[in-house]
Amino acid sequence: MSSKQINIGLIGLGTIGVGVAKILTQNKENLALRADIPVVLKRAVDLDLSRVKSLDMTGVALSTRAADILEDPEIDIVVEVIGGVNPARSFIETALKSGKHVVTSNKEVIAKHGLEFVEIAMEHKVNIYFEAAVGGGIPIIHALKNSLAANNIEKIFGIVNGTTNYILTKMTREGAAFEAVLKEAQALGYAEANPSADVDGYDVAYKLSILGSLAFNSHFSYEDIFFEGIRNINATDIRVASDLGYVIKLLAIGVAHGEDVELRVHPAMIEKSHPLANVNGSFNAIFVKGNYVNETMFYGPGAGELPTASAVVGDILDIAMSPDMDRAHPSIATNLKDKPIRPIGEIVSEYYLRIEVADEAGVLASIAQICGNHKVSIRAVQQKDPVSGNAELVLITHLVKEGSMQAALAEIKALPTVRAVHSLIRVGI
Amino acid sequence: MSSKQINIGLIGLGTIGVGVAKILTQNKENLALRADIPVVLKRAVDLDLSRVKSLDMTGVALSTRAADILEDPEIDIVVEVIGGVNPARSFIETALKSGKHVVTSNKEVIAKHGLEFVEIAMEHKVNIYFEAAVGGGIPIIHALKNSLAANNIEKIFGIVNGTTNYILTKMTREGAAFEAVLKEAQALGYAEANPSADVDGYDVAYKLSILGSLAFNSHFSYEDIFFEGIRNINATDIRVASDLGYVIKLLAIGVAHGEDVELRVHPAMIEKSHPLANVNGSFNAIFVKGNYVNETMFYGPGAGELPTASAVVGDILDIAMSPDMDRAHPSIATNLKDKPIRPIGEIVSEYYLRIEVADEAGVLASIAQICGNHKVSIRAVQQKDPVSGNAELVLITHLVKEGSMQAALAEIKALPTVRAVHSLIRVGI
């Protein structure tokens, strides 16, 4: 490692990469003051270099081959912001094996291969930082790894996907339909052409596997996490929820129990007075409850070029501030006993159910009967005026096991008088 | 430094010290997992050892002399949680000069001598951490030092004193008077026997000098910070504020301008819809606006035995996780050009003014005339029904320079028809 300056190699010049390039070139002097050493963007690579044309990249070697960075012995820190597993994974591995620190914003590759990376990093006395992988500009990863590490974390939950929160906020404010808002978000660049990772919940599951692993001292594979996206949330449910005093948000939820851990991702109805109900647009917010610290909340922009780049550069500074550059404490603990994830059927929640039924006497009675048989206790029922022979029922249950709710639902669906079960949404956190 | 374990010496067994002792002894196994090395409370000292009698302190050497810790070559980290300047200052200096890291929760000694400590620490290749000095369990210090360090911070403001926020919350909820609530808070242990540091704003000024120095890359002496406490806030102002849509909170405010910086501490009326308006009881919340990250907020318990101890132990883990224990990056930058603090007369705010006047024709006209002469533009006036010949006027101004407001106020006070100026409270943030 050069002792006179910290040399950065930046792989990926998409949205976040351009943001990182901007901060490193435009805020050079302040970064050097903060780190007590110059932090220099030495190389930047991407197959497409067009996006940095408008920036002053004087002194930065631009090229199209990641190898130009990975093979340069003067590069101290490799910043990987291309996203996805391939080729990011092999770039990260090569960098670590070459004794270079890695900073990444890539939640997918961390969720899938983070532990392997940490083991390689420890072996080569370097580190891998990934603050930008969750919560954009919010320093939640460091909080869990260090600041709150004295605690046994009891609960962590929040809004960690800016795109879906933007869509839900717009649907709520304008009464608009999911598809229409999604199209608009795509046109504005807030949602991707293939929006599945966001709207189907993968992105949040990746992030929850990272948050949960850090919070609960374990390693959770995102594949073991129950997740549900927001495609089925419609304007009617949002309006009915609002009438009942709720807002619908896509949440990541983690709860520590004695022997196992609850980890789940799904839309949920939360009370309008809850602080998360007022987290709007692409903002994120994460609650952490520790046994000593009690309840803390971290709020900030969950996405975007500069907020995310702010977190990437924060990680760069964290490494640069360690003058010996030899701080090989693992970013993800490698010494822990894994805890099992509680099956989704075993979790307990309240439920909102919207059902279309024949406008006949006795329909509610038969539904209530099924619920009773499965010990699903109903807290409230609303019935809308019938339209063309069909009526709409909205039910809210008391706390009940998900398995019982699903069993009751299967029987309700099979009733000849039930035309459709439109929605099942969990209520509360 | 022992390479097999990290030895802690704890000076001070008051509220926070007992909390630190609890966490270090009761959560030993998890801390070792987090830090990858045992973190051992080796010694604890206080003149009064009675408060740890109920704890299992097996293996911890208890004594009444700080020297027992400072002179023990096996102690790696000295935790100072006695508060105040003397003798804390000399304990900290001795510890640093003996090559021991220091973790402190002591905002006063950091506000007054932080820079000296950092210089001594750097010379002896150790560090001093003080996360618990501001915001209790909220990791705001680390956020400013590292996570958000890529940014030029434009604004930082928030509620950073749990005692006064508890008092104001109770006054707001119950319509109670300051003195009554203070007495109750003292009886419950939420306020100290001598409450001056809290209610007169010193404590917040110490904290703002620390926050401001970190946020704005400068060194601010708390003595240069304008501060005003909450003694003059009364039930009437709180009620009138509420009618007008505001809540009164004691705020620390820092704003970066081109050449200077605004730093001030005073009660302010904030809109009920502002997130800070809903930060109640002893909770704290701090907003930070950076040029890249945009707006972030950190929320959590601002005081209390275990939340504050959580931050102290977080700092201990931060040091313990650096395996070489030789990470002497300064906690407060020592290489910066100091910026001047803008004089309070130059700041711009809206103002709330409650005046008792003679119930005579022309009084409002003469007040309005004075305001006009000083370019103080009035946004709203309310007049209450007169009682025994006196009427109460409430005025809210548009944005105006504090100096102009104060000049107008002096003339208003001198009017023969003005019986008393009850309150002048700044409005907005």
GROMACS .gro file of C-alpha atoms in nm, chain A residues 23 27 30-31 33-36 137 139 142 144-152 214-215 217 283 292-301 306-307 310 313-314 317-318 321-322 324 326-330 335-336, chain B residues 23 27 30-31 33-36 137 139 142 144-152 214-215 217 283 292-301 306-307 310 313-314 317-318 321-324 326-327 329-330 335-336:
model
  102
   23ILE     CA    1  -1.765   1.295  -0.493
   27ASN     CA    2  -1.475   1.697  -0.291
   30ASN     CA    3  -1.232   1.786   0.214
   31LEU     CA    4  -1.188   1.411   0.184
   33LEU     CA    5  -0.876   1.661   0.542
   34ARG     CA    6  -1.117   1.404   0.682
   35ALA     CA    7  -0.891   1.108   0.612
   36ASP     CA    8  -0.565   1.290   0.687
  137GLY     CA    9  -2.714   0.691   0.243
  139PRO     CA   10  -2.536   0.428   0.792
  142HIS     CA   11  -2.206   0.039   1.063
  144LEU     CA   12  -2.529  -0.283   1.350
  145LYS     CA   13  -2.163  -0.387   1.316
  146ASN     CA   14  -2.021  -0.143   1.570
  147SER     CA   15  -2.228   0.128   1.735
  148LEU     CA   16  -2.511  -0.098   1.852
  149ALA     CA   17  -2.296  -0.409   1.880
  150ALA     CA   18  -2.312  -0.402   2.261
  151ASN     CA   19  -2.678  -0.501   2.233
  152ASN     CA   20  -2.864  -0.819   2.167
  214LEU     CA   21  -2.562  -0.861   1.127
  215ALA     CA   22  -2.839  -0.794   1.379
  217ASN     CA   23  -2.526  -1.275   1.476
  283PHE     CA   24  -3.684   0.755   0.156
  292TYR     CA   25  -2.981  -0.206   2.611
  293VAL     CA   26  -3.033   0.085   2.375
  294ASN     CA   27  -3.408   0.038   2.347
  295GLU     CA   28  -3.557   0.176   2.024
  296THR     CA   29  -3.355   0.365   1.765
  297MET     CA   30  -3.445   0.476   1.416
  298PHE     CA   31  -3.235   0.565   1.115
  299TYR     CA   32  -3.393   0.765   0.834
  300GLY     CA   33  -3.263   0.893   0.502
  301PRO     CA   34  -3.264   0.864   0.124
  306LEU     CA   35  -2.532   1.084  -0.464
  307PRO     CA   36  -2.688   0.948  -0.142
  310SER     CA   37  -2.210   0.913  -0.005
  313VAL     CA   38  -1.726   0.711  -0.002
  314GLY     CA   39  -1.796   0.686   0.374
  317LEU     CA   40  -1.289   0.697   0.430
  318ASP     CA   41  -1.337   0.435   0.699
  321MET     CA   42  -0.864   0.646   0.827
  322SER     CA   43  -0.699   0.327   0.944
  324ASP     CA   44  -0.187   0.091   0.876
  326ASP     CA   45  -0.440  -0.367   0.814
  327ARG     CA   46  -0.767  -0.382   0.999
  328ALA     CA   47  -0.888  -0.727   0.919
  329HIS     CA   48  -1.182  -0.752   1.155
  330PRO     CA   49  -1.447  -0.941   0.961
  335ASN     CA   50  -1.752  -1.745   1.422
  336LEU     CA   51  -2.123  -1.774   1.485
  452ILE     CA   52  -2.329  -0.479   2.984
  456ASN     CA   53  -2.322  -0.976   2.781
  459ASN     CA   54  -2.175  -1.188   2.276
  460LEU     CA   55  -1.922  -0.906   2.306
  462LEU     CA   56  -1.812  -1.289   1.950
  463ARG     CA   57  -1.861  -0.940   1.808
  464ALA     CA   58  -1.506  -0.827   1.878
  465ASP     CA   59  -1.343  -1.163   1.804
  566GLY     CA   60  -2.760   0.561   2.248
  568PRO     CA   61  -2.459   0.674   1.700
  571HIS     CA   62  -1.965   0.804   1.429
  573LEU     CA   63  -2.043   1.251   1.141
  574LYS     CA   64  -1.685   1.128   1.175
  575ASN     CA   65  -1.709   0.847   0.923
  576SER     CA   66  -2.033   0.741   0.758
  577LEU     CA   67  -2.136   1.089   0.639
  578ALA     CA   68  -1.780   1.222   0.610
  579ALA     CA   69  -1.798   1.225   0.230
  580ASN     CA   70  -2.041   1.516   0.259
  581ASN     CA   71  -2.011   1.882   0.324
  643LEU     CA   72  -1.740   1.744   1.367
  644ALA     CA   73  -2.004   1.848   1.115
  646ASN     CA   74  -1.472   2.063   1.018
  712PHE     CA   75  -3.587   1.065   2.334
  721TYR     CA   76  -2.459   1.448  -0.120
  722VAL     CA   77  -2.668   1.237   0.115
  723ASN     CA   78  -2.949   1.491   0.144
  724GLU     CA   79  -3.151   1.465   0.465
  725THR     CA   80  -3.093   1.194   0.725
  726MET     CA   81  -3.232   1.157   1.074
  727PHE     CA   82  -3.110   0.962   1.375
  728TYR     CA   83  -3.355   0.888   1.656
  729GLY     CA   84  -3.322   0.710   1.987
  730PRO     CA   85  -3.306   0.735   2.366
  735LEU     CA   86  -2.835   0.132   2.954
  736PRO     CA   87  -2.884   0.335   2.632
  739SER     CA   88  -2.472   0.089   2.496
  742VAL     CA   89  -1.960  -0.025   2.492
  743GLY     CA   90  -2.003   0.039   2.118
  746LEU     CA   91  -1.594  -0.264   2.061
  747ASP     CA   92  -1.482  -0.020   1.792
  750MET     CA   93  -1.218  -0.464   1.663
  751SER     CA   94  -0.900  -0.298   1.544
  752PRO     CA   95  -0.672  -0.594   1.609
  753ASP     CA   96  -0.347  -0.401   1.608
  755ASP     CA   97  -0.287   0.118   1.677
  756ARG     CA   98  -0.544   0.317   1.491
  758HIS     CA   99  -0.672   0.859   1.337
  759PRO     CA  100  -0.784   1.167   1.529
  764ASN     CA  101  -0.566   2.003   1.068
  765LEU     CA  102  -0.855   2.239   1.004
   0.00000   0.00000   0.00000
